PDB file of C-alpha atoms and ligand atoms in Angstrom:
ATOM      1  CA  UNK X   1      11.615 -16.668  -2.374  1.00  0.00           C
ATOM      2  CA  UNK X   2      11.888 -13.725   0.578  1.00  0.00           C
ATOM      3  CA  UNK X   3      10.553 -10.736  -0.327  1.00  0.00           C
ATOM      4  CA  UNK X   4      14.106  -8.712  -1.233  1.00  0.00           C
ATOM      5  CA  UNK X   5      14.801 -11.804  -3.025  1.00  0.00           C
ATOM      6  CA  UNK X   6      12.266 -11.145  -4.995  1.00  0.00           C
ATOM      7  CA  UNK X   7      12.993  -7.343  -5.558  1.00  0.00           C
ATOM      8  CA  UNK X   8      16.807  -8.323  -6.015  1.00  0.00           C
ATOM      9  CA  UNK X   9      15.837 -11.275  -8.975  1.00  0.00           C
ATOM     10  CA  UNK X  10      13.287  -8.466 -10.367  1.00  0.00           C
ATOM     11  CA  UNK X  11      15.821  -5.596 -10.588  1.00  0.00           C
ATOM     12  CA  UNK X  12      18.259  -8.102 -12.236  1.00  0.00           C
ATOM     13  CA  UNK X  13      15.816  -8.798 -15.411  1.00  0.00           C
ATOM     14  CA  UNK X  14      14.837  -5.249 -15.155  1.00  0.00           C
ATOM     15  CA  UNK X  15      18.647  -4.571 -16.084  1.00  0.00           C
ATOM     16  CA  UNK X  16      19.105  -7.329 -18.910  1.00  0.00           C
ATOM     17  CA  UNK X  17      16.044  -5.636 -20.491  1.00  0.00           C
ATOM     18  CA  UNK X  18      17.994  -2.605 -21.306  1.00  0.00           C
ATOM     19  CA  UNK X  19      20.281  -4.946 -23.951  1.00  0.00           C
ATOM     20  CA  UNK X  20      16.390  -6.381 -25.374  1.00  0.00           C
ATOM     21  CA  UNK X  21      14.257  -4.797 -28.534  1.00  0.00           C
ATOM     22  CA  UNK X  22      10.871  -3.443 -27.618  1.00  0.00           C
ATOM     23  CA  UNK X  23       8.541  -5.346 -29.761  1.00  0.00           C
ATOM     24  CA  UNK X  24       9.696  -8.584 -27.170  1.00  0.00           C
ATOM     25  CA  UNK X  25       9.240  -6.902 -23.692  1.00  0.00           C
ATOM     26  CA  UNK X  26       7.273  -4.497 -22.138  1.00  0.00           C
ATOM     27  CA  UNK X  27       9.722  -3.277 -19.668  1.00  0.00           C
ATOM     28  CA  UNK X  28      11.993  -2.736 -23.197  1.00  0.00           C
ATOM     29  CA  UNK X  29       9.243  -0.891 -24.526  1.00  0.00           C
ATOM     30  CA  UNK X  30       8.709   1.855 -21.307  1.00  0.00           C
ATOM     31  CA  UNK X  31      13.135   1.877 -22.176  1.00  0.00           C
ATOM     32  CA  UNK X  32      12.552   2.690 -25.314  1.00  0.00           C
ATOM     33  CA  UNK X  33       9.903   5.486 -24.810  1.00  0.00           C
ATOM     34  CA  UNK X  34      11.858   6.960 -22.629  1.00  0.00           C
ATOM     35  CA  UNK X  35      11.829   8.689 -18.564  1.00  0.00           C
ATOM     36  CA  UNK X  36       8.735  11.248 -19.662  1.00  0.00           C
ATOM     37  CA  UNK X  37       6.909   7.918 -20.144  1.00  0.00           C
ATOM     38  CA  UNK X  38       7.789   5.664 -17.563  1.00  0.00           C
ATOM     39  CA  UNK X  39       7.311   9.081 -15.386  1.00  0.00           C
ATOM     40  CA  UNK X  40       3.900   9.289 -16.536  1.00  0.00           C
ATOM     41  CA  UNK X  41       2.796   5.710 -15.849  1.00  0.00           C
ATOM     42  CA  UNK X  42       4.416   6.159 -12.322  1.00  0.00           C
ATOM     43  CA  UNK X  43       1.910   8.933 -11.730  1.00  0.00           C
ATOM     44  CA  UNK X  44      -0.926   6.875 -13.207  1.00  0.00           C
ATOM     45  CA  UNK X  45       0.247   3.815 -10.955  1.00  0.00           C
ATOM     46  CA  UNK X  46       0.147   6.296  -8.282  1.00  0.00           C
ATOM     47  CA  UNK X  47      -3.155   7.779  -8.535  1.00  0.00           C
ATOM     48  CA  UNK X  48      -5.054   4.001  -9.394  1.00  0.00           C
ATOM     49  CA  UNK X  49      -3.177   2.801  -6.232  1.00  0.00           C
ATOM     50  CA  UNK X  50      -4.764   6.256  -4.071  1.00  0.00           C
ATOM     51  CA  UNK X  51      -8.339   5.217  -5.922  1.00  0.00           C
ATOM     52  CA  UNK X  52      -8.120   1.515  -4.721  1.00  0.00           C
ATOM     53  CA  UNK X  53      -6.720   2.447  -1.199  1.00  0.00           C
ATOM     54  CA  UNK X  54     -10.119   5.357  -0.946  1.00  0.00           C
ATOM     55  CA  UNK X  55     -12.351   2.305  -1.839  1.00  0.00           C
ATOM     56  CA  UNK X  56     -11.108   0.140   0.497  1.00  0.00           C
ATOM     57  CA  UNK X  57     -10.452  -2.929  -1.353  1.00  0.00           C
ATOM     58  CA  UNK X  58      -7.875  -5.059  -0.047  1.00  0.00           C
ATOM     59  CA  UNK X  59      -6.979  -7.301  -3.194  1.00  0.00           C
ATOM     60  CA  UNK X  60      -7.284  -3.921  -5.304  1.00  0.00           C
ATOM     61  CA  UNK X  61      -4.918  -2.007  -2.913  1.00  0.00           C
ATOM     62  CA  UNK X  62      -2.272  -4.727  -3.219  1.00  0.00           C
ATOM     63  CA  UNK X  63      -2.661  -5.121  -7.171  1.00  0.00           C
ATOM     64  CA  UNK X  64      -2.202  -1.465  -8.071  1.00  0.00           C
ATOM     65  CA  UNK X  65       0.506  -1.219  -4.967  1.00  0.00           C
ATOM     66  CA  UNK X  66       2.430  -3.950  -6.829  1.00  0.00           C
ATOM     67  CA  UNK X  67       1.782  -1.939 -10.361  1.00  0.00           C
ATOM     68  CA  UNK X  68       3.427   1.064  -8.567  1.00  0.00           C
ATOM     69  CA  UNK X  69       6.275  -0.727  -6.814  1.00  0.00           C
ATOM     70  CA  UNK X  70       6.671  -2.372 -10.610  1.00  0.00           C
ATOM     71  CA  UNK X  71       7.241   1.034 -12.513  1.00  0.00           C
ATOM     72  CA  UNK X  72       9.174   2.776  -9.491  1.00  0.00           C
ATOM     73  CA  UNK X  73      11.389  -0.124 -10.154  1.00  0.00           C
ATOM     74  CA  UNK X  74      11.557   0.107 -13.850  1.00  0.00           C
ATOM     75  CA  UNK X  75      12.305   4.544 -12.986  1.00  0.00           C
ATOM     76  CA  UNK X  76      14.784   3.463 -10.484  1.00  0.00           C
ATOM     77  CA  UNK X  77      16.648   0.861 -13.818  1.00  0.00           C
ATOM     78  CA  UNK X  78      16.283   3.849 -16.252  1.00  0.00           C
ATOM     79  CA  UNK X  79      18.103   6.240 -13.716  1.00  0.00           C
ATOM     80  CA  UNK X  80      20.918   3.297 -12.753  1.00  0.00           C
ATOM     81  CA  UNK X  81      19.795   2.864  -9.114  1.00  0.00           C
ATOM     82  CA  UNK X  82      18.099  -0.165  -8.247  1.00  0.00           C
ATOM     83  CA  UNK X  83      15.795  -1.428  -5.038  1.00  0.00           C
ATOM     84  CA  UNK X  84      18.892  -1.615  -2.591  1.00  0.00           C
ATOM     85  CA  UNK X  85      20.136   2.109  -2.947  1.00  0.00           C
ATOM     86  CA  UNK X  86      16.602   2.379  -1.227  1.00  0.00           C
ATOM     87  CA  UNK X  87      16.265   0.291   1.036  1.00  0.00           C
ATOM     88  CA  UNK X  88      19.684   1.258   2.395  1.00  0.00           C
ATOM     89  CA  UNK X  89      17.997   5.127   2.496  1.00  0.00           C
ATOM     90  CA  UNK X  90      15.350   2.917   4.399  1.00  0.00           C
ATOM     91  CA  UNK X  91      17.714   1.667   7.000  1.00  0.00           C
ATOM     92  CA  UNK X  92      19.208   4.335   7.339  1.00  0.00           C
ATOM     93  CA  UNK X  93      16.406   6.551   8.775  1.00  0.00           C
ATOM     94  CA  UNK X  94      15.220   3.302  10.750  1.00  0.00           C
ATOM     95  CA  UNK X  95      18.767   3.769  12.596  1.00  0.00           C
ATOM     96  CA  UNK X  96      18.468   7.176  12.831  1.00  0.00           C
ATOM     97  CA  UNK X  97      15.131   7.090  14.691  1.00  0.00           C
ATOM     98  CA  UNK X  98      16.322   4.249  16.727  1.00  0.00           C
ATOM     99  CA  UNK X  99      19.064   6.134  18.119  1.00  0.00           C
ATOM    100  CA  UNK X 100      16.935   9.474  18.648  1.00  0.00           C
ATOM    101  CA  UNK X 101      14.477   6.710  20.986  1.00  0.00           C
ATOM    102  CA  UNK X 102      17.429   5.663  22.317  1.00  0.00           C
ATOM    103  CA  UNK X 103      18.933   9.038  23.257  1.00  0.00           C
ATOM    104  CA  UNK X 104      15.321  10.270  24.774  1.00  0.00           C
ATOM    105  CA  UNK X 105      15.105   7.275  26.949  1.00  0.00           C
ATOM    106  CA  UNK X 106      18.737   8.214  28.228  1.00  0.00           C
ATOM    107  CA  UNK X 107      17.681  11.328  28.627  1.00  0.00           C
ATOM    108  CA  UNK X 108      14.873  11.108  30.694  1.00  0.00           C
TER     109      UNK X 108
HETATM  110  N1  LIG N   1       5.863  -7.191 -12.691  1.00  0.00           N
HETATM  111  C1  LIG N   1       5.639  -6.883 -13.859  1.00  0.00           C
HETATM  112  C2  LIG N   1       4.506  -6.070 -14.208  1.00  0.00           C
HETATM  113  N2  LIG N   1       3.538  -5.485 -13.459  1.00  0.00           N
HETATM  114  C3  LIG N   1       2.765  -4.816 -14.313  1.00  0.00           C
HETATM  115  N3  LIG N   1       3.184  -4.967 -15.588  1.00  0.00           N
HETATM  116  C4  LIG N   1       2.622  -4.403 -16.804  1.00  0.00           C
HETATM  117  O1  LIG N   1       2.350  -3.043 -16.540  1.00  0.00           O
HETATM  118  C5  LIG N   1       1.227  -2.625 -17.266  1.00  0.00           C
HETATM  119  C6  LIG N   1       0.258  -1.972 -16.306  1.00  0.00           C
HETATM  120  O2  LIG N   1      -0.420  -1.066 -16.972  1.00  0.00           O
HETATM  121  P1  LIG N   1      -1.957  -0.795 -16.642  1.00  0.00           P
HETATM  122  O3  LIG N   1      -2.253  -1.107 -15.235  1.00  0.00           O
HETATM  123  O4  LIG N   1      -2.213   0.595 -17.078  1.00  0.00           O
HETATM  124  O5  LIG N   1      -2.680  -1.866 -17.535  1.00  0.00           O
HETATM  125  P2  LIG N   1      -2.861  -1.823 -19.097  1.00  0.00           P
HETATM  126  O6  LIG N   1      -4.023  -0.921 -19.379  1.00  0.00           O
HETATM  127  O7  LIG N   1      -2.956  -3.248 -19.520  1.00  0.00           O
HETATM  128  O8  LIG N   1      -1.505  -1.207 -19.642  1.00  0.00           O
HETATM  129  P3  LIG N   1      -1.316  -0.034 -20.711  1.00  0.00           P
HETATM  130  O9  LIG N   1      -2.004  -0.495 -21.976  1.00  0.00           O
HETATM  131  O10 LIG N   1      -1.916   1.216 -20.123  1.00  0.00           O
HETATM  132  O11 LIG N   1       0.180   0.038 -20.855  1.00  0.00           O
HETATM  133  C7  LIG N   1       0.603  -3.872 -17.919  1.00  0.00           C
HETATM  134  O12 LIG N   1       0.969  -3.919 -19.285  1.00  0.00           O
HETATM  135  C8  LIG N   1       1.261  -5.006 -17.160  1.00  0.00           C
HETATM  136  O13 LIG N   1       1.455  -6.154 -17.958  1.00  0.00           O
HETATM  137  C9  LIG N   1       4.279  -5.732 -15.558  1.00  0.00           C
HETATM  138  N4  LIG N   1       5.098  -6.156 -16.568  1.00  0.00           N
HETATM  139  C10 LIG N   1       6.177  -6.928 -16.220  1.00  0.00           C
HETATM  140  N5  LIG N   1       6.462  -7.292 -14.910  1.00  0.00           N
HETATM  141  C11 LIG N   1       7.688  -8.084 -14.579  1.00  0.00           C
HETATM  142  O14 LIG N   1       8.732  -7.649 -15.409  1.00  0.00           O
HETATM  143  C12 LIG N   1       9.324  -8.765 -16.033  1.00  0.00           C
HETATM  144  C13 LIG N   1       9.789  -8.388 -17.422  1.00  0.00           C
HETATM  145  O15 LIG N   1       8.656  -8.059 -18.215  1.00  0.00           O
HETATM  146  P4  LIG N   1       8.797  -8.000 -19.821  1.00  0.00           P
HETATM  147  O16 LIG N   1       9.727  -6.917 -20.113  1.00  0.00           O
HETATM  148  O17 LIG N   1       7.416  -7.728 -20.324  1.00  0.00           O
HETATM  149  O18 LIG N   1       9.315  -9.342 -20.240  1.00  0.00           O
HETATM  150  C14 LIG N   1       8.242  -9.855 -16.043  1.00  0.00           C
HETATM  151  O19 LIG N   1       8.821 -11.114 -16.033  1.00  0.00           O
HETATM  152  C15 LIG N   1       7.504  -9.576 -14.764  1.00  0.00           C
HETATM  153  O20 LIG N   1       8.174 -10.239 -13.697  1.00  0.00           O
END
């Protein structure tokens, strides 16, 4: 599977939890709590990820990356926005700075 396969095929179970009962799924469960919640596991994703990236621990780094990427996900299905709207945004600045490289080269 390529990697915005993956993200694509996540985001669509992240959305068919929303119809599932909380005591079956955990991603039901964060629903169910509600944004404060899921906002407040973000920030603890966030801050184990900063702790693992400060010790310098590969495997660690990736694990609590893929923890964070995992809840931003399930913040972005709460709000209706998925993976795409961002990596669009992404793109979009990626173009951006490759015309502004392009236009200084002209330039000079
Ligand atoms: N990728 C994930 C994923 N990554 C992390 N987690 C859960 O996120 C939580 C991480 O919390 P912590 O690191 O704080 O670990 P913890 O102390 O065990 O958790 P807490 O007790 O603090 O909640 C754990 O409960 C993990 O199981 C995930 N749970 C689900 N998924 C995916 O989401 C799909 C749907 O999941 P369910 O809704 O559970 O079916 C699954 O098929 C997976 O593909």
């Amino acid at each position: 599977m390529t990697q915005q396969t993956t993200l694509d095929a996540l985001a669509g179970v992240l959305e068919a939890r929303k119809n599932s009962t909380p005591d079956d799924s955990y991603v039901a469960s964060l629903y169910h709590k509600g944004l404060d919640v899921i906002l407040k596991k973000l920030g603890e994703e966030a801050t184990e990820t900063v702790i693992a990236a400060k010790n310098g621990q590969a495997d660690a780094i990736i694990y609590e990356t893929a923890d964070l990427w995992f809840h931003s996900m399930v913040m972005l299905a709460h709000c209706n926005l998925g993976p795409d709207d961002v990596l669009k945004e992404l793109e979009r600045r990626f173009d951006l700075s490759g015309l502004e490289e392009k236009a200084s080269r002209n330039q000079s």
